[in-house]
Amino acid sequence: MGLPRERTLILSLVVLGMCLCQITSRTPSDTHISQKHDLWMARYGRVYKNNAEKEMRSNIFKNNVEFVESFNSFGDRSYKLAINHFADRTKDELKAYATGHKDPVDLKSHVETSFKYESVSEVPDSMDWREKGAVTEVKNQGTCGSCWAFSTIAAVEGITQLTTGKLMSLSEQQLIDCNRNDATGGCKGGNKENSFAYIVKNGINNETGYPYHAADETCISANEASRVANITGYEIVPANNETLLLNAVSQQPVSVSIDANADEFKYYSSGVFTGPCGTNLTHDVTLVGYGTYDGIKYWLVKNSWSKDWGIDGYMMMQRDVKAVEGLCGITKQASFPTA
Ligand SMILES: *[C@@H]1O[C@H](CO)[C@@H](O)[C@H](O)[C@H]1NC(C)=O
Ligand SMILES: *[C@@H]1O[C@H](CO)[C@@H](O)[C@H](O)[C@H]1NC(C)=O
Ligand SMILES: *[C@@H]1O[C@H](CO)[C@@H](O)[C@H](O)[C@H]1NC(C)=O
Ligand SMILES: *[C@@H]1O[C@H](CO)[C@@H](O)[C@H](O)[C@H]1NC(C)=O
C-alpha cells in the first residue's frame, strides 16, 4: 500500500539506525584522528588511490599519532616528537630514508691523508657553520637510499665555501649516477669516503647543472666546464673519539654515519635527541656545528629529509656521552674533504 506517512517513518528509522551505527562504530577519538588525517593530507598534498588505501593509510597515521602523543606525554624528555610527512608510511616504505649507509670499500687506492686536526689551538664553545655562510638549504633525498650522497655533498659545499668564499649547491645526482661500484649502489645505498674519492678525481657539478631526481639514472659524463667545485683529498677522523671529532667540526662541516632506525629519530621535532639508538650505522648526515642547549651538549646535524623533519631539517644530537662510539655511533665513521 505504501502510505506516505509509513514511508517517512521507515525512512526515519533507517536514517536513525545509520546514525546510531556510525556513532557506535566511530569513537570520538576516531573522529579526531580522521579530522587530523584530513588536515594532514591537505597540508602535505597527499592523495590516495581509493578508499581502501585511505583506510590503510589512516590506520598507520593513527598509530603514529598515538606514538607521538604518548612519547610527548612524558614530561621528562629532553626532546619532543611531532607528526611529519612520514606519518602515513609503513616501516618498509621508510626504509630507503634511513638505511642508505654502506661501509667504505678499498679506500687504500684513494687519496687520503693523515688527520690534520689532531690538535687544534682554539676550539670555541659553540659553532654554527650556517652562520658563517657555509651551509646550503636543507634538501630532500626522497624515497631513494642516497643519504650518503647528501652527507658527502654538504661537507664539500662547506669546504668549498670556506676556501673560495662562494656557497654553491652541488650535485648529489652526479654521485648517484656516476660513482657506482662495489661501495656505492645509487639509491640502494652508498658510501661517503668513496664519494669524496670520486670528487677528487672528477670534480663535481652544481645542483642546477646536474639536478636531483631521487632515482638511479645514467651518468651524464662530466666535461671540464661542469666541474664547478674540486677537492684535493679527504681525511678520516680517528674513530671513537668525540674530542677529535669536535676538533674537526670546529674547523669545517664533517660527514658522519649514525644509527637512525628508531621511530623516535623519524618523528623528532625539537630539543636535544638522546636516543634510543644503537651503534650499527644505517644513515649518513653532516655535522655543521655544536653547542649546548638546556645544559646538554649537542652536535648540530644537517639531515636530508626536507625542512618538514626536525628543527627545519636539523637535529641537535647529544654530544659528550660516556660511550666512545658517541650517541648512535656518531664517532665511528667521520670524514671530511680537503681543498
Ligand atoms: C651551475 O653550473 C653551470 C655549469 O654546469 C653554470 O653554467 C651555472 O652558472 C651554475 N649555476 C649556479 C647557480 O652556480
Ligand atoms: C677543477 O679542476 C679542473 C681540472 O683540474 C679544472 O679544469 C677546473 O677549472 C677546476 N674548477 C674549479 C672551480 O676549480
Ligand atoms: C682522543 O684523542 C686524544 C688525542 O689523541 C687523546 O688524548 C684521548 O685520550 C683520546 N680519547 C679517547 C677516549 O680515546
Ligand atoms: C649490530 O651489528 C652486529 C654485528 O654485525 C649484530 O650482531 C647485531 O645484531 C646488530 N644489532 C642490531 C640491533 O641490528
mmCIF file with all atom_site columns, C-alpha atoms in Angstrom, residues 115-281:
data_model
loop_
_atom_site.group_PDB
_atom_site.id
_atom_site.type_symbol
_atom_site.label_atom_id
_atom_site.label_alt_id
_atom_site.label_comp_id
_atom_site.label_asym_id
_atom_site.label_entity_id
_atom_site.label_seq_id
_atom_site.pdbx_PDB_ins_code
_atom_site.Cartn_x
_atom_site.Cartn_y
_atom_site.Cartn_z
_atom_site.occupancy
_atom_site.B_iso_or_equiv
_atom_site.pdbx_formal_charge
_atom_site.auth_seq_id
_atom_site.auth_comp_id
_atom_site.auth_asym_id
_atom_site.auth_atom_id
_atom_site.pdbx_PDB_model_num
ATOM 1   C CA . PHE A 1 115 ? 94.384 13.598 10.276  1.00 0.00 ? 115 PHE A CA 1
ATOM 2   C CA . LYS A 1 116 ? 95.220 17.288 10.381  1.00 0.00 ? 116 LYS A CA 1
ATOM 3   C CA . TYR A 1 117 ? 93.053 18.271 13.356  1.00 0.00 ? 117 TYR A CA 1
ATOM 4   C CA . GLU A 1 118 ? 94.836 16.091 15.952  1.00 0.00 ? 118 GLU A CA 1
ATOM 5   C CA . SER A 1 119 ? 95.398 19.278 17.898  1.00 0.00 ? 119 SER A CA 1
ATOM 6   C CA . VAL A 1 120 ? 93.545 22.495 17.238  1.00 0.00 ? 120 VAL A CA 1
ATOM 7   C CA . SER A 1 121 ? 94.778 25.568 19.098  1.00 0.00 ? 121 SER A CA 1
ATOM 8   C CA . GLU A 1 122 ? 91.356 27.059 19.753  1.00 0.00 ? 122 GLU A CA 1
ATOM 9   C CA . VAL A 1 123 ? 88.125 25.109 19.836  1.00 0.00 ? 123 VAL A CA 1
ATOM 10  C CA . PRO A 1 124 ? 85.245 27.530 20.513  1.00 0.00 ? 124 PRO A CA 1
ATOM 11  C CA . ASP A 1 125 ? 82.454 26.517 22.931  1.00 0.00 ? 125 ASP A CA 1
ATOM 12  C CA . SER A 1 126 ? 79.959 26.520 20.106  1.00 0.00 ? 126 SER A CA 1
ATOM 13  C CA . MET A 1 127 ? 79.945 26.629 16.336  1.00 0.00 ? 127 MET A CA 1
ATOM 14  C CA . ASP A 1 128 ? 77.243 27.019 13.709  1.00 0.00 ? 128 ASP A CA 1
ATOM 15  C CA . TRP A 1 129 ? 78.573 26.830 10.150  1.00 0.00 ? 129 TRP A CA 1
ATOM 16  C CA . ARG A 1 130 ? 75.202 28.133 8.887   1.00 0.00 ? 130 ARG A CA 1
ATOM 17  C CA . GLU A 1 131 ? 76.028 31.487 10.459  1.00 0.00 ? 131 GLU A CA 1
ATOM 18  C CA . LYS A 1 132 ? 79.353 31.506 8.583   1.00 0.00 ? 132 LYS A CA 1
ATOM 19  C CA . GLY A 1 133 ? 77.518 31.011 5.289   1.00 0.00 ? 133 GLY A CA 1
ATOM 20  C CA . ALA A 1 134 ? 78.964 27.536 4.696   1.00 0.00 ? 134 ALA A CA 1
ATOM 21  C CA . VAL A 1 135 ? 75.716 25.542 4.637   1.00 0.00 ? 135 VAL A CA 1
ATOM 22  C CA . THR A 1 136 ? 73.144 25.357 1.819   1.00 0.00 ? 136 THR A CA 1
ATOM 23  C CA . GLU A 1 137 ? 69.383 24.869 2.239   1.00 0.00 ? 137 GLU A CA 1
ATOM 24  C CA . VAL A 1 138 ? 68.176 21.579 3.682   1.00 0.00 ? 138 VAL A CA 1
ATOM 25  C CA . LYS A 1 139 ? 67.457 19.154 0.831   1.00 0.00 ? 139 LYS A CA 1
ATOM 26  C CA . ASN A 1 140 ? 65.181 16.122 0.465   1.00 0.00 ? 140 ASN A CA 1
ATOM 27  C CA . GLN A 1 141 ? 66.527 12.719 -0.583  1.00 0.00 ? 141 GLN A CA 1
ATOM 28  C CA . GLY A 1 142 ? 63.003 11.367 -1.131  1.00 0.00 ? 142 GLY A CA 1
ATOM 29  C CA . THR A 1 143 ? 62.468 7.618  -1.313  1.00 0.00 ? 143 THR A CA 1
ATOM 30  C CA . CYS A 1 144 ? 65.994 6.902  -2.513  1.00 0.00 ? 144 CYS A CA 1
ATOM 31  C CA . GLY A 1 145 ? 68.718 5.493  -0.243  1.00 0.00 ? 145 GLY A CA 1
ATOM 32  C CA . SER A 1 146 ? 71.038 8.366  -1.121  1.00 0.00 ? 146 SER A CA 1
ATOM 33  C CA . CYS A 1 147 ? 71.778 9.833  2.331   1.00 0.00 ? 147 CYS A CA 1
ATOM 34  C CA . TRP A 1 148 ? 75.473 9.111  1.658   1.00 0.00 ? 148 TRP A CA 1
ATOM 35  C CA . ALA A 1 149 ? 75.447 11.497 -1.335  1.00 0.00 ? 149 ALA A CA 1
ATOM 36  C CA . PHE A 1 150 ? 73.781 14.279 0.666   1.00 0.00 ? 150 PHE A CA 1
ATOM 37  C CA . SER A 1 151 ? 76.215 13.836 3.539   1.00 0.00 ? 151 SER A CA 1
ATOM 38  C CA . THR A 1 152 ? 79.201 13.960 1.164   1.00 0.00 ? 152 THR A CA 1
ATOM 39  C CA . ILE A 1 153 ? 77.911 16.950 -0.792  1.00 0.00 ? 153 ILE A CA 1
ATOM 40  C CA . ALA A 1 154 ? 77.068 19.043 2.300   1.00 0.00 ? 154 ALA A CA 1
ATOM 41  C CA . ALA A 1 155 ? 80.655 18.595 3.529   1.00 0.00 ? 155 ALA A CA 1
ATOM 42  C CA . VAL A 1 156 ? 82.027 19.531 0.077   1.00 0.00 ? 156 VAL A CA 1
ATOM 43  C CA . GLU A 1 157 ? 79.731 22.576 -0.092  1.00 0.00 ? 157 GLU A CA 1
ATOM 44  C CA . GLY A 1 158 ? 81.181 23.578 3.290   1.00 0.00 ? 158 GLY A CA 1
ATOM 45  C CA . ILE A 1 159 ? 84.881 23.308 2.416   1.00 0.00 ? 159 ILE A CA 1
ATOM 46  C CA . THR A 1 160 ? 84.253 24.984 -0.961  1.00 0.00 ? 160 THR A CA 1
ATOM 47  C CA . GLN A 1 161 ? 82.683 27.997 0.730   1.00 0.00 ? 161 GLN A CA 1
ATOM 48  C CA . LEU A 1 162 ? 85.462 28.136 3.321   1.00 0.00 ? 162 LEU A CA 1
ATOM 49  C CA . THR A 1 163 ? 88.206 28.109 0.683   1.00 0.00 ? 163 THR A CA 1
ATOM 50  C CA . THR A 1 164 ? 86.601 30.114 -2.156  1.00 0.00 ? 164 THR A CA 1
ATOM 51  C CA . GLY A 1 165 ? 84.089 32.292 -0.282  1.00 0.00 ? 165 GLY A CA 1
ATOM 52  C CA . LYS A 1 166 ? 81.328 31.023 -2.581  1.00 0.00 ? 166 LYS A CA 1
ATOM 53  C CA . LEU A 1 167 ? 78.391 28.986 -1.290  1.00 0.00 ? 167 LEU A CA 1
ATOM 54  C CA . MET A 1 168 ? 77.131 26.728 -4.084  1.00 0.00 ? 168 MET A CA 1
ATOM 55  C CA . SER A 1 169 ? 74.558 23.977 -4.002  1.00 0.00 ? 169 SER A CA 1
ATOM 56  C CA . LEU A 1 170 ? 76.304 20.945 -5.505  1.00 0.00 ? 170 LEU A CA 1
ATOM 57  C CA . SER A 1 171 ? 75.047 17.770 -7.215  1.00 0.00 ? 171 SER A CA 1
ATOM 58  C CA . GLU A 1 172 ? 74.066 14.605 -5.329  1.00 0.00 ? 172 GLU A CA 1
ATOM 59  C CA . GLN A 1 173 ? 72.659 13.081 -8.530  1.00 0.00 ? 173 GLN A CA 1
ATOM 60  C CA . GLN A 1 174 ? 76.088 13.074 -10.165 1.00 0.00 ? 174 GLN A CA 1
ATOM 61  C CA . LEU A 1 175 ? 77.393 10.854 -7.347  1.00 0.00 ? 175 LEU A CA 1
ATOM 62  C CA . ILE A 1 176 ? 74.373 8.557  -7.633  1.00 0.00 ? 176 ILE A CA 1
ATOM 63  C CA . ASP A 1 177 ? 74.728 8.156  -11.405 1.00 0.00 ? 177 ASP A CA 1
ATOM 64  C CA . CYS A 1 178 ? 78.483 8.280  -11.930 1.00 0.00 ? 178 CYS A CA 1
ATOM 65  C CA . ASN A 1 179 ? 80.012 6.743  -8.825  1.00 0.00 ? 179 ASN A CA 1
ATOM 66  C CA . ARG A 1 180 ? 78.521 3.271  -8.946  1.00 0.00 ? 180 ARG A CA 1
ATOM 67  C CA . ASN A 1 181 ? 80.860 0.497  -7.866  1.00 0.00 ? 181 ASN A CA 1
ATOM 68  C CA . ASP A 1 182 ? 81.277 -2.070 -5.102  1.00 0.00 ? 182 ASP A CA 1
ATOM 69  C CA . ALA A 1 183 ? 80.905 0.574  -2.456  1.00 0.00 ? 183 ALA A CA 1
ATOM 70  C CA . THR A 1 184 ? 78.034 2.587  -3.802  1.00 0.00 ? 184 THR A CA 1
ATOM 71  C CA . GLY A 1 185 ? 74.864 1.454  -5.450  1.00 0.00 ? 185 GLY A CA 1
ATOM 72  C CA . GLY A 1 186 ? 72.909 4.628  -6.089  1.00 0.00 ? 186 GLY A CA 1
ATOM 73  C CA . CYS A 1 187 ? 69.514 4.590  -4.419  1.00 0.00 ? 187 CYS A CA 1
ATOM 74  C CA . LYS A 1 188 ? 70.334 1.220  -2.855  1.00 0.00 ? 188 LYS A CA 1
ATOM 75  C CA . GLY A 1 189 ? 72.885 2.842  -0.586  1.00 0.00 ? 189 GLY A CA 1
ATOM 76  C CA . GLY A 1 190 ? 76.433 4.108  -0.822  1.00 0.00 ? 190 GLY A CA 1
ATOM 77  C CA . ASN A 1 191 ? 79.498 5.377  0.930   1.00 0.00 ? 191 ASN A CA 1
ATOM 78  C CA . LYS A 1 192 ? 80.798 8.856  1.747   1.00 0.00 ? 192 LYS A CA 1
ATOM 79  C CA . GLU A 1 193 ? 84.528 8.200  1.597   1.00 0.00 ? 193 GLU A CA 1
ATOM 80  C CA . ASN A 1 194 ? 84.343 6.531  -1.826  1.00 0.00 ? 194 ASN A CA 1
ATOM 81  C CA . SER A 1 195 ? 82.307 9.551  -2.910  1.00 0.00 ? 195 SER A CA 1
ATOM 82  C CA . PHE A 1 196 ? 84.971 12.007 -1.744  1.00 0.00 ? 196 PHE A CA 1
ATOM 83  C CA . ALA A 1 197 ? 87.439 9.920  -3.751  1.00 0.00 ? 197 ALA A CA 1
ATOM 84  C CA . TYR A 1 198 ? 85.212 10.248 -6.835  1.00 0.00 ? 198 TYR A CA 1
ATOM 85  C CA . ILE A 1 199 ? 85.112 14.048 -6.432  1.00 0.00 ? 199 ILE A CA 1
ATOM 86  C CA . VAL A 1 200 ? 88.908 14.208 -6.036  1.00 0.00 ? 200 VAL A CA 1
ATOM 87  C CA . LYS A 1 201 ? 89.200 12.566 -9.478  1.00 0.00 ? 201 LYS A CA 1
ATOM 88  C CA . ASN A 1 202 ? 86.230 14.104 -11.284 1.00 0.00 ? 202 ASN A CA 1
ATOM 89  C CA . GLY A 1 203 ? 85.208 17.302 -9.530  1.00 0.00 ? 203 GLY A CA 1
ATOM 90  C CA . ILE A 1 204 ? 81.509 17.951 -9.090  1.00 0.00 ? 204 ILE A CA 1
ATOM 91  C CA . ASN A 1 205 ? 78.763 19.839 -10.913 1.00 0.00 ? 205 ASN A CA 1
ATOM 92  C CA . ASN A 1 206 ? 76.228 22.082 -9.199  1.00 0.00 ? 206 ASN A CA 1
ATOM 93  C CA . GLU A 1 207 ? 72.609 21.312 -8.371  1.00 0.00 ? 207 GLU A CA 1
ATOM 94  C CA . THR A 1 208 ? 71.166 23.140 -11.390 1.00 0.00 ? 208 THR A CA 1
ATOM 95  C CA . GLY A 1 209 ? 73.755 21.703 -13.763 1.00 0.00 ? 209 GLY A CA 1
ATOM 96  C CA . TYR A 1 210 ? 73.034 18.134 -12.635 1.00 0.00 ? 210 TYR A CA 1
ATOM 97  C CA . PRO A 1 211 ? 69.694 18.190 -10.768 1.00 0.00 ? 211 PRO A CA 1
ATOM 98  C CA . TYR A 1 212 ? 68.365 15.655 -8.256  1.00 0.00 ? 212 TYR A CA 1
ATOM 99  C CA . HIS A 1 213 ? 65.727 13.105 -9.311  1.00 0.00 ? 213 HIS A CA 1
ATOM 100 C CA . ALA A 1 214 ? 65.727 10.613 -6.396  1.00 0.00 ? 214 ALA A CA 1
ATOM 101 C CA . ALA A 1 215 ? 66.363 7.766  -8.866  1.00 0.00 ? 215 ALA A CA 1
ATOM 102 C CA . ASP A 1 216 ? 69.214 5.793  -10.419 1.00 0.00 ? 216 ASP A CA 1
ATOM 103 C CA . GLU A 1 217 ? 69.905 7.341  -13.816 1.00 0.00 ? 217 GLU A CA 1
ATOM 104 C CA . THR A 1 218 ? 72.588 7.132  -16.481 1.00 0.00 ? 218 THR A CA 1
ATOM 105 C CA . CYS A 1 219 ? 75.744 9.131  -15.795 1.00 0.00 ? 219 CYS A CA 1
ATOM 106 C CA . ILE A 1 220 ? 75.985 12.282 -17.870 1.00 0.00 ? 220 ILE A CA 1
ATOM 107 C CA . SER A 1 221 ? 79.723 12.344 -18.457 1.00 0.00 ? 221 SER A CA 1
ATOM 108 C CA . ALA A 1 222 ? 81.133 15.380 -16.739 1.00 0.00 ? 222 ALA A CA 1
ATOM 109 C CA . ASN A 1 223 ? 83.040 17.717 -19.015 1.00 0.00 ? 223 ASN A CA 1
ATOM 110 C CA . GLU A 1 224 ? 85.587 20.176 -17.683 1.00 0.00 ? 224 GLU A CA 1
ATOM 111 C CA . ALA A 1 225 ? 83.138 23.079 -17.883 1.00 0.00 ? 225 ALA A CA 1
ATOM 112 C CA . SER A 1 226 ? 80.769 21.454 -15.431 1.00 0.00 ? 226 SER A CA 1
ATOM 113 C CA . ARG A 1 227 ? 83.454 20.883 -12.780 1.00 0.00 ? 227 ARG A CA 1
ATOM 114 C CA . VAL A 1 228 ? 82.057 23.643 -10.622 1.00 0.00 ? 228 VAL A CA 1
ATOM 115 C CA . ALA A 1 229 ? 83.959 22.556 -7.499  1.00 0.00 ? 229 ALA A CA 1
ATOM 116 C CA . ASN A 1 230 ? 87.056 20.462 -6.757  1.00 0.00 ? 230 ASN A CA 1
ATOM 117 C CA . ILE A 1 231 ? 88.535 18.898 -3.644  1.00 0.00 ? 231 ILE A CA 1
ATOM 118 C CA . THR A 1 232 ? 92.128 17.703 -3.309  1.00 0.00 ? 232 THR A CA 1
ATOM 119 C CA . GLY A 1 233 ? 91.539 14.820 -0.896  1.00 0.00 ? 233 GLY A CA 1
ATOM 120 C CA . TYR A 1 234 ? 89.726 13.746 2.223   1.00 0.00 ? 234 TYR A CA 1
ATOM 121 C CA . GLU A 1 235 ? 90.628 12.715 5.744   1.00 0.00 ? 235 GLU A CA 1
ATOM 122 C CA . ILE A 1 236 ? 89.193 10.275 8.236   1.00 0.00 ? 236 ILE A CA 1
ATOM 123 C CA . VAL A 1 237 ? 88.629 11.364 11.825  1.00 0.00 ? 237 VAL A CA 1
ATOM 124 C CA . PRO A 1 238 ? 90.203 8.684  14.056  1.00 0.00 ? 238 PRO A CA 1
ATOM 125 C CA . ALA A 1 239 ? 87.273 6.569  15.269  1.00 0.00 ? 239 ALA A CA 1
ATOM 126 C CA . ASN A 1 240 ? 85.741 6.503  18.732  1.00 0.00 ? 240 ASN A CA 1
ATOM 127 C CA . ASN A 1 241 ? 86.939 9.863  19.998  1.00 0.00 ? 241 ASN A CA 1
ATOM 128 C CA . GLU A 1 242 ? 84.495 12.753 20.440  1.00 0.00 ? 242 GLU A CA 1
ATOM 129 C CA . THR A 1 243 ? 87.310 15.183 21.254  1.00 0.00 ? 243 THR A CA 1
ATOM 130 C CA . LEU A 1 244 ? 88.901 14.631 17.852  1.00 0.00 ? 244 LEU A CA 1
ATOM 131 C CA . LEU A 1 245 ? 85.503 14.861 16.138  1.00 0.00 ? 245 LEU A CA 1
ATOM 132 C CA . LEU A 1 246 ? 84.937 18.165 17.938  1.00 0.00 ? 246 LEU A CA 1
ATOM 133 C CA . ASN A 1 247 ? 88.328 19.429 16.721  1.00 0.00 ? 247 ASN A CA 1
ATOM 134 C CA . ALA A 1 248 ? 87.292 18.647 13.153  1.00 0.00 ? 248 ALA A CA 1
ATOM 135 C CA . VAL A 1 249 ? 83.782 20.168 13.334  1.00 0.00 ? 249 VAL A CA 1
ATOM 136 C CA . SER A 1 250 ? 85.268 23.332 14.863  1.00 0.00 ? 250 SER A CA 1
ATOM 137 C CA . GLN A 1 251 ? 87.167 23.729 11.573  1.00 0.00 ? 251 GLN A CA 1
ATOM 138 C CA . GLN A 1 252 ? 84.660 22.648 8.897   1.00 0.00 ? 252 GLN A CA 1
ATOM 139 C CA . PRO A 1 253 ? 81.432 20.645 8.282   1.00 0.00 ? 253 PRO A CA 1
ATOM 140 C CA . VAL A 1 254 ? 82.074 16.892 8.696   1.00 0.00 ? 254 VAL A CA 1
ATOM 141 C CA . SER A 1 255 ? 80.289 13.836 7.247   1.00 0.00 ? 255 SER A CA 1
ATOM 142 C CA . VAL A 1 256 ? 79.248 11.200 9.774   1.00 0.00 ? 256 VAL A CA 1
ATOM 143 C CA . SER A 1 257 ? 77.339 7.928  9.878   1.00 0.00 ? 257 SER A CA 1
ATOM 144 C CA . ILE A 1 258 ? 74.801 7.043  12.571  1.00 0.00 ? 258 ILE A CA 1
ATOM 145 C CA . ASP A 1 259 ? 72.093 4.602  13.544  1.00 0.00 ? 259 ASP A CA 1
ATOM 146 C CA . ALA A 1 260 ? 68.859 6.380  12.644  1.00 0.00 ? 260 ALA A CA 1
ATOM 147 C CA . ASN A 1 261 ? 66.479 3.450  12.736  1.00 0.00 ? 261 ASN A CA 1
ATOM 148 C CA . ALA A 1 262 ? 64.385 4.372  15.762  1.00 0.00 ? 262 ALA A CA 1
ATOM 149 C CA . ASP A 1 263 ? 60.890 5.817  15.287  1.00 0.00 ? 263 ASP A CA 1
ATOM 150 C CA . GLU A 1 264 ? 61.881 8.494  17.808  1.00 0.00 ? 264 GLU A CA 1
ATOM 151 C CA . PHE A 1 265 ? 64.506 9.622  15.293  1.00 0.00 ? 265 PHE A CA 1
ATOM 152 C CA . LYS A 1 266 ? 61.988 9.698  12.416  1.00 0.00 ? 266 LYS A CA 1
ATOM 153 C CA . TYR A 1 267 ? 59.485 11.844 14.323  1.00 0.00 ? 267 TYR A CA 1
ATOM 154 C CA . TYR A 1 268 ? 61.993 14.048 16.193  1.00 0.00 ? 268 TYR A CA 1
ATOM 155 C CA . SER A 1 269 ? 60.919 17.683 16.185  1.00 0.00 ? 269 SER A CA 1
ATOM 156 C CA . SER A 1 270 ? 62.791 19.763 18.813  1.00 0.00 ? 270 SER A CA 1
ATOM 157 C CA . GLY A 1 271 ? 65.165 19.690 21.773  1.00 0.00 ? 271 GLY A CA 1
ATOM 158 C CA . VAL A 1 272 ? 68.269 17.515 22.140  1.00 0.00 ? 272 VAL A CA 1
ATOM 159 C CA . PHE A 1 273 ? 67.900 13.943 20.869  1.00 0.00 ? 273 PHE A CA 1
ATOM 160 C CA . THR A 1 274 ? 69.372 11.480 23.382  1.00 0.00 ? 274 THR A CA 1
ATOM 161 C CA . GLY A 1 275 ? 68.366 8.170  21.779  1.00 0.00 ? 275 GLY A CA 1
ATOM 162 C CA . PRO A 1 276 ? 67.180 5.439  21.762  1.00 0.00 ? 276 PRO A CA 1
ATOM 163 C CA . CYS A 1 277 ? 69.626 4.165  19.166  1.00 0.00 ? 277 CYS A CA 1
ATOM 164 C CA . GLY A 1 278 ? 72.286 1.541  18.756  1.00 0.00 ? 278 GLY A CA 1
ATOM 165 C CA . THR A 1 279 ? 75.669 1.977  17.095  1.00 0.00 ? 279 THR A CA 1
ATOM 166 C CA . ASN A 1 280 ? 75.149 -0.076 13.918  1.00 0.00 ? 280 ASN A CA 1
ATOM 167 C CA . LEU A 1 281 ? 75.454 2.548  11.217  1.00 0.00 ? 281 LEU A CA 1
#
